[in-house]
Short mmCIF file of C-alpha atoms and ligand atoms in Angstrom, two decimals:
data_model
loop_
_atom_site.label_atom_id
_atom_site.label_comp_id
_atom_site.label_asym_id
_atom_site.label_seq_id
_atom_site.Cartn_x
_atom_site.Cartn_y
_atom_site.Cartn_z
CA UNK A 152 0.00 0.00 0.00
CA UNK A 153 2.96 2.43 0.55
CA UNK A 154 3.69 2.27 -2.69
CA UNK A 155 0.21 3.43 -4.20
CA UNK A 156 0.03 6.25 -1.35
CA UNK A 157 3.16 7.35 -2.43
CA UNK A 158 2.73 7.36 -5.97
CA UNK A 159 0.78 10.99 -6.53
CA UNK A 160 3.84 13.29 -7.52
CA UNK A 161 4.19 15.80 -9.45
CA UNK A 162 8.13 16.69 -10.17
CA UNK A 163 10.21 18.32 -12.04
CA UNK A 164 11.99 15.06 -12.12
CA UNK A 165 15.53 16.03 -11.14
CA UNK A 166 15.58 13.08 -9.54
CA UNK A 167 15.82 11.31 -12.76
CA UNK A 168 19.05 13.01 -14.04
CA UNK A 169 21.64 10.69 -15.28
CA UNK A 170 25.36 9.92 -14.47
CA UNK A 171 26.36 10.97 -18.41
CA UNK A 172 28.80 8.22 -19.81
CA UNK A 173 29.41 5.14 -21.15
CA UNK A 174 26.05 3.23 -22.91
CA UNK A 175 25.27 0.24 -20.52
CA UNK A 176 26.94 -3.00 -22.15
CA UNK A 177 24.93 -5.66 -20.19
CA UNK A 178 21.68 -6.22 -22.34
CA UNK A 179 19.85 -8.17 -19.59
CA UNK A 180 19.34 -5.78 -17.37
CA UNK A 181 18.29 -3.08 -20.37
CA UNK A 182 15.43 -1.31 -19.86
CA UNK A 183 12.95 0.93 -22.43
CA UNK A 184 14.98 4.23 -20.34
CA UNK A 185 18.62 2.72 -20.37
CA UNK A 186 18.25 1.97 -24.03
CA UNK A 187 16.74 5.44 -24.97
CA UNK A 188 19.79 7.52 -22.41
CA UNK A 189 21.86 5.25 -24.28
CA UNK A 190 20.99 6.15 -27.68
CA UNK A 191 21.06 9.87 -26.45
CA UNK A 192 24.30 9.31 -24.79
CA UNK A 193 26.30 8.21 -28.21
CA UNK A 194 24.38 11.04 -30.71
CA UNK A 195 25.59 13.46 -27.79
CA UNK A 196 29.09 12.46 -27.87
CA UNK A 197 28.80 12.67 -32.02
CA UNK A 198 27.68 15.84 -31.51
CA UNK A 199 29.96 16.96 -29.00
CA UNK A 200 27.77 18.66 -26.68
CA UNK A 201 28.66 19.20 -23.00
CA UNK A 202 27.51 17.59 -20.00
CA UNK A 203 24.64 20.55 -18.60
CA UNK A 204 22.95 19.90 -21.90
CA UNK A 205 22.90 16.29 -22.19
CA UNK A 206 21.93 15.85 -18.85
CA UNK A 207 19.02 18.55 -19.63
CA UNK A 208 18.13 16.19 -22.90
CA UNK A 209 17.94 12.77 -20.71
CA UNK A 210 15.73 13.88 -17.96
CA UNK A 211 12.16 14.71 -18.94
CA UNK A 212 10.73 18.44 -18.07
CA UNK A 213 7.77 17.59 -16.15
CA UNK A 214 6.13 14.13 -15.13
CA UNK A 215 3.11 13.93 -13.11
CA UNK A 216 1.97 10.24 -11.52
CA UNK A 217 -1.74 10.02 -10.60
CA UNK A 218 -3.59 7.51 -8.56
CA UNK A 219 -6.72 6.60 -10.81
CA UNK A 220 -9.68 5.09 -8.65
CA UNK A 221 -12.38 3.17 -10.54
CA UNK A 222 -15.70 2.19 -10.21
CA UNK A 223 -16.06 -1.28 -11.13
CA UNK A 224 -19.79 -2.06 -12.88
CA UNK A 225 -19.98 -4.93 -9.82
CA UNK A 226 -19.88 -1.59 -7.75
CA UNK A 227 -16.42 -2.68 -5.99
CA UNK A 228 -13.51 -0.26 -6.78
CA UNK A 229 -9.86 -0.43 -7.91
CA UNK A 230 -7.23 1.85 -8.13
CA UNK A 231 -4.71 2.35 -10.90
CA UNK A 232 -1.29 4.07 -11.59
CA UNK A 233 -1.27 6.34 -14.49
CA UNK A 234 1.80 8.83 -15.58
CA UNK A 235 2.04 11.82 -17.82
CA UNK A 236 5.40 12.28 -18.70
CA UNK A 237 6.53 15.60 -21.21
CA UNK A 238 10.28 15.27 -21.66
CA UNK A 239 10.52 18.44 -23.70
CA UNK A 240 9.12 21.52 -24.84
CA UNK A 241 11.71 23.56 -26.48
CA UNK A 242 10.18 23.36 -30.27
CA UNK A 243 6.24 23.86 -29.19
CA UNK A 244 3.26 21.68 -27.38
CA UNK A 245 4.51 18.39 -25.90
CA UNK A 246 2.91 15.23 -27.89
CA UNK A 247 2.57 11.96 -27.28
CA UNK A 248 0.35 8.94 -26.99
CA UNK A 249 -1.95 7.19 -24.09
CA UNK A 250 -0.88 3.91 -23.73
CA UNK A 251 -3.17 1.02 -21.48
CA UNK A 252 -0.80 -2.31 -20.57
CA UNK A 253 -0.56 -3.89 -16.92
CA UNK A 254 3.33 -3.69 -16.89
CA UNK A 255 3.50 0.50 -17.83
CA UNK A 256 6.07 2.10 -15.55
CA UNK A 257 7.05 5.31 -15.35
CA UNK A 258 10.75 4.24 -16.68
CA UNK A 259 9.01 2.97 -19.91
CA UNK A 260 6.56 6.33 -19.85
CA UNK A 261 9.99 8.40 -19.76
CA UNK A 262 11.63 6.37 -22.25
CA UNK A 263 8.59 6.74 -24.87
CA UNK A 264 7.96 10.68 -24.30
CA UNK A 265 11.79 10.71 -25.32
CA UNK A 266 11.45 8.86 -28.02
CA UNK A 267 8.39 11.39 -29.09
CA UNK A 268 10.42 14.18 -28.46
CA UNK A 269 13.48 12.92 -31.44
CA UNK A 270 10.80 11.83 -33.63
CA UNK A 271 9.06 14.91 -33.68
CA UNK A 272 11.82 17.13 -34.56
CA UNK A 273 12.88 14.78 -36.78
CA UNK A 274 10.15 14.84 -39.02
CA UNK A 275 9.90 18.47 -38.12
CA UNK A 276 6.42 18.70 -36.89
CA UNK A 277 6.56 21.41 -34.56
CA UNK A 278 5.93 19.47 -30.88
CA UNK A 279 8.03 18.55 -28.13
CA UNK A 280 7.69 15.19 -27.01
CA UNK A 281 5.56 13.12 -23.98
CA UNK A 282 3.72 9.81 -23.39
CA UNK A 283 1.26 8.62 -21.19
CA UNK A 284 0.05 5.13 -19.51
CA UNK A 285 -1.98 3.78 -17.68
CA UNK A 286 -1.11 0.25 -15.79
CA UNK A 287 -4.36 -1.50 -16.56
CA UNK A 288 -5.53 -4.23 -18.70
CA UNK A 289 -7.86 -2.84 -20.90
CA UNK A 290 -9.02 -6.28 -22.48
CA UNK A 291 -10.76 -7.22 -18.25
CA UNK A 292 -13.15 -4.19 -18.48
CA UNK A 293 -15.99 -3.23 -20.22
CA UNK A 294 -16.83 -0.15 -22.48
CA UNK A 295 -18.32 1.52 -19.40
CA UNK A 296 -15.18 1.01 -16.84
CA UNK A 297 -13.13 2.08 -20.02
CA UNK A 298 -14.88 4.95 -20.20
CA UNK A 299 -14.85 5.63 -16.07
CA UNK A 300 -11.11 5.40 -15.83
CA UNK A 301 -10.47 7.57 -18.97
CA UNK A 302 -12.55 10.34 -17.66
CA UNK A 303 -11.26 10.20 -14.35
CA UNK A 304 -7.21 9.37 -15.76
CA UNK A 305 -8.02 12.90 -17.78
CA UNK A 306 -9.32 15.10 -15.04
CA UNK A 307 -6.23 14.09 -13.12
CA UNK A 308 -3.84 15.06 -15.48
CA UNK A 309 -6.18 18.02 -16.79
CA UNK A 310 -3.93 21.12 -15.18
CA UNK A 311 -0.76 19.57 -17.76
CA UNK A 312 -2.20 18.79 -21.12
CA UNK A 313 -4.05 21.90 -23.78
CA UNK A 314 -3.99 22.25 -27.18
CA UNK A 315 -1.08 24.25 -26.55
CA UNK A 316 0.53 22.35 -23.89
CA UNK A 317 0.67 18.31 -24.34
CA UNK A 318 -1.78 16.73 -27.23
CA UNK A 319 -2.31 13.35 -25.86
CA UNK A 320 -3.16 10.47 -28.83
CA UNK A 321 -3.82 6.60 -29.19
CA UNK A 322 -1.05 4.02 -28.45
CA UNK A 323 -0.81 0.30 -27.33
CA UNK A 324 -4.30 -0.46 -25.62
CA UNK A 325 -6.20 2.98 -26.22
CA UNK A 326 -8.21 4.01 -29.85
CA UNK A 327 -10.31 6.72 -31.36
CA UNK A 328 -12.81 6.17 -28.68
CA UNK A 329 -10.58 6.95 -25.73
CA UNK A 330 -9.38 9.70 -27.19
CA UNK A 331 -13.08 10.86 -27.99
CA UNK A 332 -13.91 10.52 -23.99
CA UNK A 333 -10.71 12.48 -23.21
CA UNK A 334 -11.83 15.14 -25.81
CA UNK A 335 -15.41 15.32 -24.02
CA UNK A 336 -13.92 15.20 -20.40
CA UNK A 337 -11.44 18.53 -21.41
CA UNK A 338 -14.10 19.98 -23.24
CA UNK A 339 -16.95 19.37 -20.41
CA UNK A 340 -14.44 21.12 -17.73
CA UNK A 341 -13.32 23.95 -20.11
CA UNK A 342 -17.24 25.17 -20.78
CA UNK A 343 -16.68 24.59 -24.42
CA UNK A 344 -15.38 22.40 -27.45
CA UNK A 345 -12.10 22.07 -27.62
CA UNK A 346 -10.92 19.52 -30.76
CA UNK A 347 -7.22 20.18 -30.83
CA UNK A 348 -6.98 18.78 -27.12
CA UNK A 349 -5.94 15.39 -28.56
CA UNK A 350 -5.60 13.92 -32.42
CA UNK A 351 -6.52 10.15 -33.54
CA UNK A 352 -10.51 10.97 -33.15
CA UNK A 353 -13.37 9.65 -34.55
CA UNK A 354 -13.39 11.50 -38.13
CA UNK A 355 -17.06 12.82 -37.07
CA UNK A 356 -15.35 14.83 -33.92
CA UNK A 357 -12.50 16.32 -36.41
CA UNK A 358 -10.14 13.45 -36.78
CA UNK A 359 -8.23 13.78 -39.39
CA UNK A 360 -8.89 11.28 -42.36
CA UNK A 361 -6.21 8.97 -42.85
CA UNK A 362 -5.35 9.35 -39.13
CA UNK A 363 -5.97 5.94 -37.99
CA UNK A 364 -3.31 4.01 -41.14
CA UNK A 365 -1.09 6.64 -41.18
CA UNK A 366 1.79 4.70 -38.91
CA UNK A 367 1.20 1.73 -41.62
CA UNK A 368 1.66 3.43 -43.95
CA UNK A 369 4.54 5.55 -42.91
CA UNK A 370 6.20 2.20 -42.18
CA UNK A 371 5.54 0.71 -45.47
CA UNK A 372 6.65 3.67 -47.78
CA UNK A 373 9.84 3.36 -45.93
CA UNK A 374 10.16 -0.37 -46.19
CA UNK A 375 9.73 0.07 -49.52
CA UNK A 376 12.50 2.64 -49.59
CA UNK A 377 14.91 0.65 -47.28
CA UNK A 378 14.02 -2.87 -49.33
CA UNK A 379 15.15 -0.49 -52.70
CA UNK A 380 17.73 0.49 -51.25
CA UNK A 381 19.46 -2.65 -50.42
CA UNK A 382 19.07 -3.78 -53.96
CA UNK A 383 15.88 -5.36 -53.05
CA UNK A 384 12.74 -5.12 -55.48
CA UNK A 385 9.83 -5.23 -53.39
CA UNK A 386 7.73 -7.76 -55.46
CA UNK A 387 10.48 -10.52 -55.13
CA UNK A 388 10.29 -9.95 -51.45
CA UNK A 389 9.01 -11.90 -48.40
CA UNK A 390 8.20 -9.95 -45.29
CA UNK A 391 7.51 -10.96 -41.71
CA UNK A 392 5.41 -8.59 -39.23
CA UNK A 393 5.22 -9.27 -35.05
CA UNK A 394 2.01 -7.99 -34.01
CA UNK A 395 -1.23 -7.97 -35.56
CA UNK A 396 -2.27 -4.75 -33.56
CA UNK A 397 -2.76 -0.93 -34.85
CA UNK A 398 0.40 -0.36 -36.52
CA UNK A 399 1.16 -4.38 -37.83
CA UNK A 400 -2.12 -5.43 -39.33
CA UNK A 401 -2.09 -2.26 -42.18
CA UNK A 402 1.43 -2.67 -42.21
CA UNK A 403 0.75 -6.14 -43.64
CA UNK A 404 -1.99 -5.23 -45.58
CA UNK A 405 -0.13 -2.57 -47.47
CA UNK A 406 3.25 -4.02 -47.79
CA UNK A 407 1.07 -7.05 -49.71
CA UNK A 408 -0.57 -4.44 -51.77
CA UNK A 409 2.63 -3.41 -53.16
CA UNK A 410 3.22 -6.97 -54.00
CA UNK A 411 5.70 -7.76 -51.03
CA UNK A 412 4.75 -11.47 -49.62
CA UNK A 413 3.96 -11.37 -46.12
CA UNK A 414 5.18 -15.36 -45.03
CA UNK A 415 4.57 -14.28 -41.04
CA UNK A 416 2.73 -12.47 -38.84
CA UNK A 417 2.30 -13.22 -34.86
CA UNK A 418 0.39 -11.61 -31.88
CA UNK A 419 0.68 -11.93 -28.43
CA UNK A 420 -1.20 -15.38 -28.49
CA UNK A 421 1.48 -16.79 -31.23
CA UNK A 422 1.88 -16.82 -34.65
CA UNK A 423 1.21 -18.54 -38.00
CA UNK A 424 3.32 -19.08 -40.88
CA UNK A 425 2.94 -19.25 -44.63
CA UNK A 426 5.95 -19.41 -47.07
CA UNK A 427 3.75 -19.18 -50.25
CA UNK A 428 2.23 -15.69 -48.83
CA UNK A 429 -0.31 -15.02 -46.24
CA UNK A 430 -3.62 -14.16 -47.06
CA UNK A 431 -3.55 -10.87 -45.15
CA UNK A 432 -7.21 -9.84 -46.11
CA UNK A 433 -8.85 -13.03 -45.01
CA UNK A 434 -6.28 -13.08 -42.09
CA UNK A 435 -7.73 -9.86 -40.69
CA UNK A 436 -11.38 -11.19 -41.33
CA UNK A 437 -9.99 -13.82 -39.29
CA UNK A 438 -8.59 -11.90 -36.51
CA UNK A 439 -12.05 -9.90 -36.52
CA UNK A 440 -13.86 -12.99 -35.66
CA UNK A 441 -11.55 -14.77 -33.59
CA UNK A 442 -9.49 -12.05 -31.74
CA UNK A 443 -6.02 -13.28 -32.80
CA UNK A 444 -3.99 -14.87 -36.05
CA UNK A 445 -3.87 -18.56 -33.94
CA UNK A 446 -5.97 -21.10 -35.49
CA UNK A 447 -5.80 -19.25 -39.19
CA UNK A 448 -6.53 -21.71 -41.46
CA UNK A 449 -4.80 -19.92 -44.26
CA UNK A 450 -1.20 -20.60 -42.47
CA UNK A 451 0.67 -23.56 -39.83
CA UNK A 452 0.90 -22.57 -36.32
CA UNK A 453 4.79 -20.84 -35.69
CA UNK A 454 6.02 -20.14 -32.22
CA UNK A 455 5.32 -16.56 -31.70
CA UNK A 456 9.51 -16.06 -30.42
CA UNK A 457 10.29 -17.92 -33.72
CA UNK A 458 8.80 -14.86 -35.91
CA UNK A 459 11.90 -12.49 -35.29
CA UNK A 460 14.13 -15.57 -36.85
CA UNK A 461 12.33 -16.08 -40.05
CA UNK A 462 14.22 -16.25 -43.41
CA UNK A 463 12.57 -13.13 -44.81
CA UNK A 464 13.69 -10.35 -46.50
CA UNK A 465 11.92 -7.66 -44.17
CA UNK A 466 11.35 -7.72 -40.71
CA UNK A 467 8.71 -5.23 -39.01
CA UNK A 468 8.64 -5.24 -35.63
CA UNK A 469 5.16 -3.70 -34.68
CA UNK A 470 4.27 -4.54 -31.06
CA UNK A 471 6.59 -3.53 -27.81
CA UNK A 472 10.05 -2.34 -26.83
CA UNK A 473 13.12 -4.46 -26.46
CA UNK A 474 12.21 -7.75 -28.60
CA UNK A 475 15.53 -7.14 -30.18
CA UNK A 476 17.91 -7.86 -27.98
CA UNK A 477 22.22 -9.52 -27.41
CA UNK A 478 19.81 -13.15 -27.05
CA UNK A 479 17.94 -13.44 -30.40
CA UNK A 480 19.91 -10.68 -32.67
CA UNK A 481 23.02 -13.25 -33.89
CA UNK A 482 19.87 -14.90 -35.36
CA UNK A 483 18.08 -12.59 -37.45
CA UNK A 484 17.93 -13.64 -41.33
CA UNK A 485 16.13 -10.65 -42.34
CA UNK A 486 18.08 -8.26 -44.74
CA UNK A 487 16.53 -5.13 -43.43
CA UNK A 488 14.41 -4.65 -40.13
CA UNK A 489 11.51 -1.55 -39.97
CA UNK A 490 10.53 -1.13 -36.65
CA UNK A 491 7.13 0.00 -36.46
CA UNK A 492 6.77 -0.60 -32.84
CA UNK A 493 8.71 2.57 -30.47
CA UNK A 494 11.96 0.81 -28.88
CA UNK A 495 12.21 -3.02 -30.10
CA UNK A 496 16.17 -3.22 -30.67
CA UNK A 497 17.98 -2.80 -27.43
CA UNK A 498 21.58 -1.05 -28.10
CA UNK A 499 23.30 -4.79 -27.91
CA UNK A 500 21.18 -5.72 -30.48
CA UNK A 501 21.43 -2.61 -32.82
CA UNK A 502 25.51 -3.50 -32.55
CA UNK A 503 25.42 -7.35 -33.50
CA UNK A 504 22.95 -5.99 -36.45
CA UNK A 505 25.33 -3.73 -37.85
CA UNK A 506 28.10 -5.93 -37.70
CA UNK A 507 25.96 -8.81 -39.48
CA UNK A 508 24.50 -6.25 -42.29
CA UNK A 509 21.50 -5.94 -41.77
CA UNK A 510 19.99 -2.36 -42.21
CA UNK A 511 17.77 -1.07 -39.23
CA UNK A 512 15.45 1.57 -39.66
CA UNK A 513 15.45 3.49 -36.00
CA UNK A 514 11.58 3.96 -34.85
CA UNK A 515 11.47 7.55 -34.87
CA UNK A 516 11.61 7.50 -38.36
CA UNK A 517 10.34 4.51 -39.97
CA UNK A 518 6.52 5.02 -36.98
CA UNK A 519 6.92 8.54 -37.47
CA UNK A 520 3.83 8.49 -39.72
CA UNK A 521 1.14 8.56 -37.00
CA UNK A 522 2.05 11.82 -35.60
CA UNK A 523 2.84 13.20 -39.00
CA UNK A 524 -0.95 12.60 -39.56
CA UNK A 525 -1.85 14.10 -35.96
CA UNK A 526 0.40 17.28 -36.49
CA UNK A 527 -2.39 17.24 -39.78
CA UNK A 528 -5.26 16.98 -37.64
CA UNK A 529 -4.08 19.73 -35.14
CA UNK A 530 -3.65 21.97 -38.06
CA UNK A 531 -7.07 21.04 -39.27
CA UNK A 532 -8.76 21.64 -35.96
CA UNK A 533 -7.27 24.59 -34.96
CA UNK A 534 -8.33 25.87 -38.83
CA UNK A 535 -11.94 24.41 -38.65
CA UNK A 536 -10.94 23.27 -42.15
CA UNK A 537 -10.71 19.20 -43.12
CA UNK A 538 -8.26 17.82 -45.58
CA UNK A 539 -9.00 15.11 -48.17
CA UNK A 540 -7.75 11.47 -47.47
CA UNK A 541 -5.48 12.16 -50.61
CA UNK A 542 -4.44 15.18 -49.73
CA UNK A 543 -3.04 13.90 -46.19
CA UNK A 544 -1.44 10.59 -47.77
CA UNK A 545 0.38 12.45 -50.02
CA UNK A 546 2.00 15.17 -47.73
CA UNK A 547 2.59 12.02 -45.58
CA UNK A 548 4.64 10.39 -48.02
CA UNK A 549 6.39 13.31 -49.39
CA UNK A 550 7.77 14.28 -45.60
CA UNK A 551 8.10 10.92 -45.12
CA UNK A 552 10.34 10.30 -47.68
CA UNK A 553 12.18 13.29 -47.52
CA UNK A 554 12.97 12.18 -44.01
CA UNK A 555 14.26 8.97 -44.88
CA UNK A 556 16.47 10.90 -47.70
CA UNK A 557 18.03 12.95 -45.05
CA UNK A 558 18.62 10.60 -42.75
CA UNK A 559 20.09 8.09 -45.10
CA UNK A 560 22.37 10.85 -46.32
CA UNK A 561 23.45 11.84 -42.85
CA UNK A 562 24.08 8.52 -42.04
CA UNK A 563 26.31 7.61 -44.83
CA UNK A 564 28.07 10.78 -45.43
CA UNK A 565 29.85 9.91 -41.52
CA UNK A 566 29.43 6.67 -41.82
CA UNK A 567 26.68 5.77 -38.72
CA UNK A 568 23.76 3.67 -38.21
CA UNK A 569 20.80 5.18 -39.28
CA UNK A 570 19.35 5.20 -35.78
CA UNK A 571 22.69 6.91 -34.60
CA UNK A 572 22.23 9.56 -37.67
CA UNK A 573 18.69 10.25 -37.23
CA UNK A 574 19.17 10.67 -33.58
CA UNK A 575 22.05 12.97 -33.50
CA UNK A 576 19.80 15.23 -36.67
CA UNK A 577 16.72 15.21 -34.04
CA UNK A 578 18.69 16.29 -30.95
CA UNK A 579 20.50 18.82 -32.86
CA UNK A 580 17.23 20.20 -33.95
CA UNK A 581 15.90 20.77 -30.19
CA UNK A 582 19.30 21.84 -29.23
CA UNK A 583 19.23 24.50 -31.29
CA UNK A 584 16.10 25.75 -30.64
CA UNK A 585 16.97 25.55 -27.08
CA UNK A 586 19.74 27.31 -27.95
CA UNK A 587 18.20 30.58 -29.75
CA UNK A 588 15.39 30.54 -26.89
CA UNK A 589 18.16 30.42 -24.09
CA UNK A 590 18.21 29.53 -21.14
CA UNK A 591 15.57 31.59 -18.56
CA UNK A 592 16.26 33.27 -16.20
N1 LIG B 79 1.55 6.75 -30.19
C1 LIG B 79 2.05 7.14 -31.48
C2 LIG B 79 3.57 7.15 -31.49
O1 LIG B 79 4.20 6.50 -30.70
C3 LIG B 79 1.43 8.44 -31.98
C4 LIG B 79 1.71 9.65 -31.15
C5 LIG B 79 0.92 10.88 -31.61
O2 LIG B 79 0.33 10.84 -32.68
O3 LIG B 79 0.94 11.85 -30.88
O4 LIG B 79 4.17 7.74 -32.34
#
């Protein structure tokens, strides 16, 4: 019980601030936060910035932990941990998903608004970075205790978000409807509407259309790119996706549109295997029935661990952080690896991957295509003025690919990973604008 009475904090999180130095070499005991400070900590030294600065970089601005009472529909009541963490403001409103799991901590919270900050100014949508959770299963409540615990989750961490402050949005475990209760619950309190408050609505609230594909497809024009680029033609090639979920199952989709043969896909209950090419429009008919890929009759049962390790051309990791890692990476076949999901390669892994050859394209480019499309639908909002679904996939793949262009050209002009280039080009960008804003007072 200590625990939950302590957890209601709000901090400026000094606490947090790292010992700058060497990345951690023992994998094991990697974490979602020792990966990111580690992939901060080697762009810094690229970059050559001193200590005050990096350690400003690794430690988030403001975090806020709430305790988040709910009333169960048996009338009982429970009480959940939630976190709101905005690592940085210096190039406008923090942004950053809502993500529902039992295991969120605030280590991983910290880790992901990071992540959001990079990936932000790397596509240069004009947001700082943050990330919430919640540490709940969403899948053991109902619509109406979803509901409860969003409203109540929002009013507690009402005083930090705003249109102009932090823009929360969907991740793992949350959709269009949570974000439609958090939009009412602002709203309600603020005496009037207020659509910009978060972005991945329902399109008949102002979402934006295109919103709710846009990370699958961000992840498959770069595939496409990264597959070309290796002397790959995407028709000839076979493709394997882990996780079936928001990002994964369009992923798969559109990757076999443009002719690529998806052999595997998995989901947290395992995973099913076709070398001939998946069906992936009768697998998600399937998974719309049945609630997972298992028992697809259009592929053989695979072990879900076995999915990374498949002789494919293209791996896309699409579910959680740290799947990647110094125990499983020696035995990756794929030639190129996407990852759609925020943090699957640990920095052990991202090493032995290199060495081997195979091409990694860092999350906070190759996911960056859901908040490309939410930047949209903040601009739409705040202009009372909607976009056509054509309109917003095409300015999605043009800064998309002029993105990957950059990076790619960063990268190989000094000779880096692309996760090392396109993480030293985002930090530069928020140092610099930290830079001409100075420091106050
Ligand atoms: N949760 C998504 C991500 O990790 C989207 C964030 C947003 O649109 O704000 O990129």
């Amino acid at each position: 019980m200590t625990d939950l009475l302590a957890a209601t904090t709000m901090s400026t999180a000094t606490d947090a601030a790292p010992a700058p130095g060497p990345a951690p070499t023992v994998d094991h005991i990697a974490t979602p936060l020792t990966d990111a400070r580690a992939q901060l900590a080697e762009a810094i030294g690229l970059l050559g910035y001193e200590n005050g600065l990096h350690q400003m970089l690794a430690t988030p601005r403001r975090e806020l932990t709430v305790a988040v009472p709910l009333r169960l529909d048996s009338g009982e009541s429970r009480l959940y941990i939630g976190h709101r963490v905005q690592h940085n403001f210096s190039r406008g409103p923090a942004k950053g998903g809502l993500r529902y799991a039992p295991n969120v901590n605030l280590d991983e919270v910290r880790a992901l608004a990071m992540w959001m900050t990079w990936k932000c100014a790397l596509l240069d949508v004009p947001y700082g970075g943050a990330k919430g959770g919640l540490a709940i299963d969403p899948r053991e409540h109902s619509m109406a205790e979803l509901e409860r615990v969003t409203r109540r989750y929002t009013s507690e961490i009402l005083p930090i978000i705003g249109p102009e402050r932090d823009i929360p949005a969907p991740d793992i475990g949350t959709d269009e409807q949570t974000m439609a209760w958090i939009m009412d619950t602002y709203s309600v309190n603020s005496g009037y509407t207020v659509p910009g408050i978060v972005t991945g609505k329902p399109i008949a609230l102002g979402g934006s259309q295109g919103r709710a594909s846009a990370t699958s497809r961000g992840v498959t024009h770069i595939a496409l790119a990264a597959l070309r680029h290796v002397g790959l033609d995407p028709a000839r090639s076979t493709a394997a996706v882990q996780g079936f979920g928001k990002v994964g199952a369009d992923a798969a989709r559109f990757l076999s549109a443009a002719g690529v043969r998806v052999t595997a896909v998995s989901d947290q209950y395992g995973a099913i295997l076709n070398t001939g090419g998946l069906d992936v429009e009768a697998l998600s008919e399937h998974v719309r029935a049945t609630g997972s890929v298992v028992g697809f009759p259009g592929g053989d049962a695979l072990d879900g661990a076995d999915l990374l390790t498949q002789d494919v051309d293209l791996l896309v990791p699409a579910a959680v952080e740290g799947v990647l890692h110094d125990g499983n990476a020696g035995d990756v076949l794929a030639r190129v690896i996407v990852e759609g999901a925020n943090g699957p390669t640990t920095p052990a892994a991202d090493r032995i991957l290199r060495e081997r050859g195979i091409l990694v394209v860092p999350d906070i480019l190759a996911n960056a295509g859901g908040v490309i499309v939410s930047y949209f639908e903040w601009v739409q909002a705040n202009q009372a003025y909607w976009w056509r679904a054509d309109e917003v996939e095409s300015r999605l793949e043009e800064r998309m690919l002029s993105a990957w262009q950059h990076v790619l050209g960063y990268a190989e002009a000094r000779d880096l990973s692309l996760r090392t280039a396109a993480t030293a080009l985002a930090v530069e960008r928020v140092a610099e604008a930290h830079r001409l804003r100075g420091l106050y007072p």
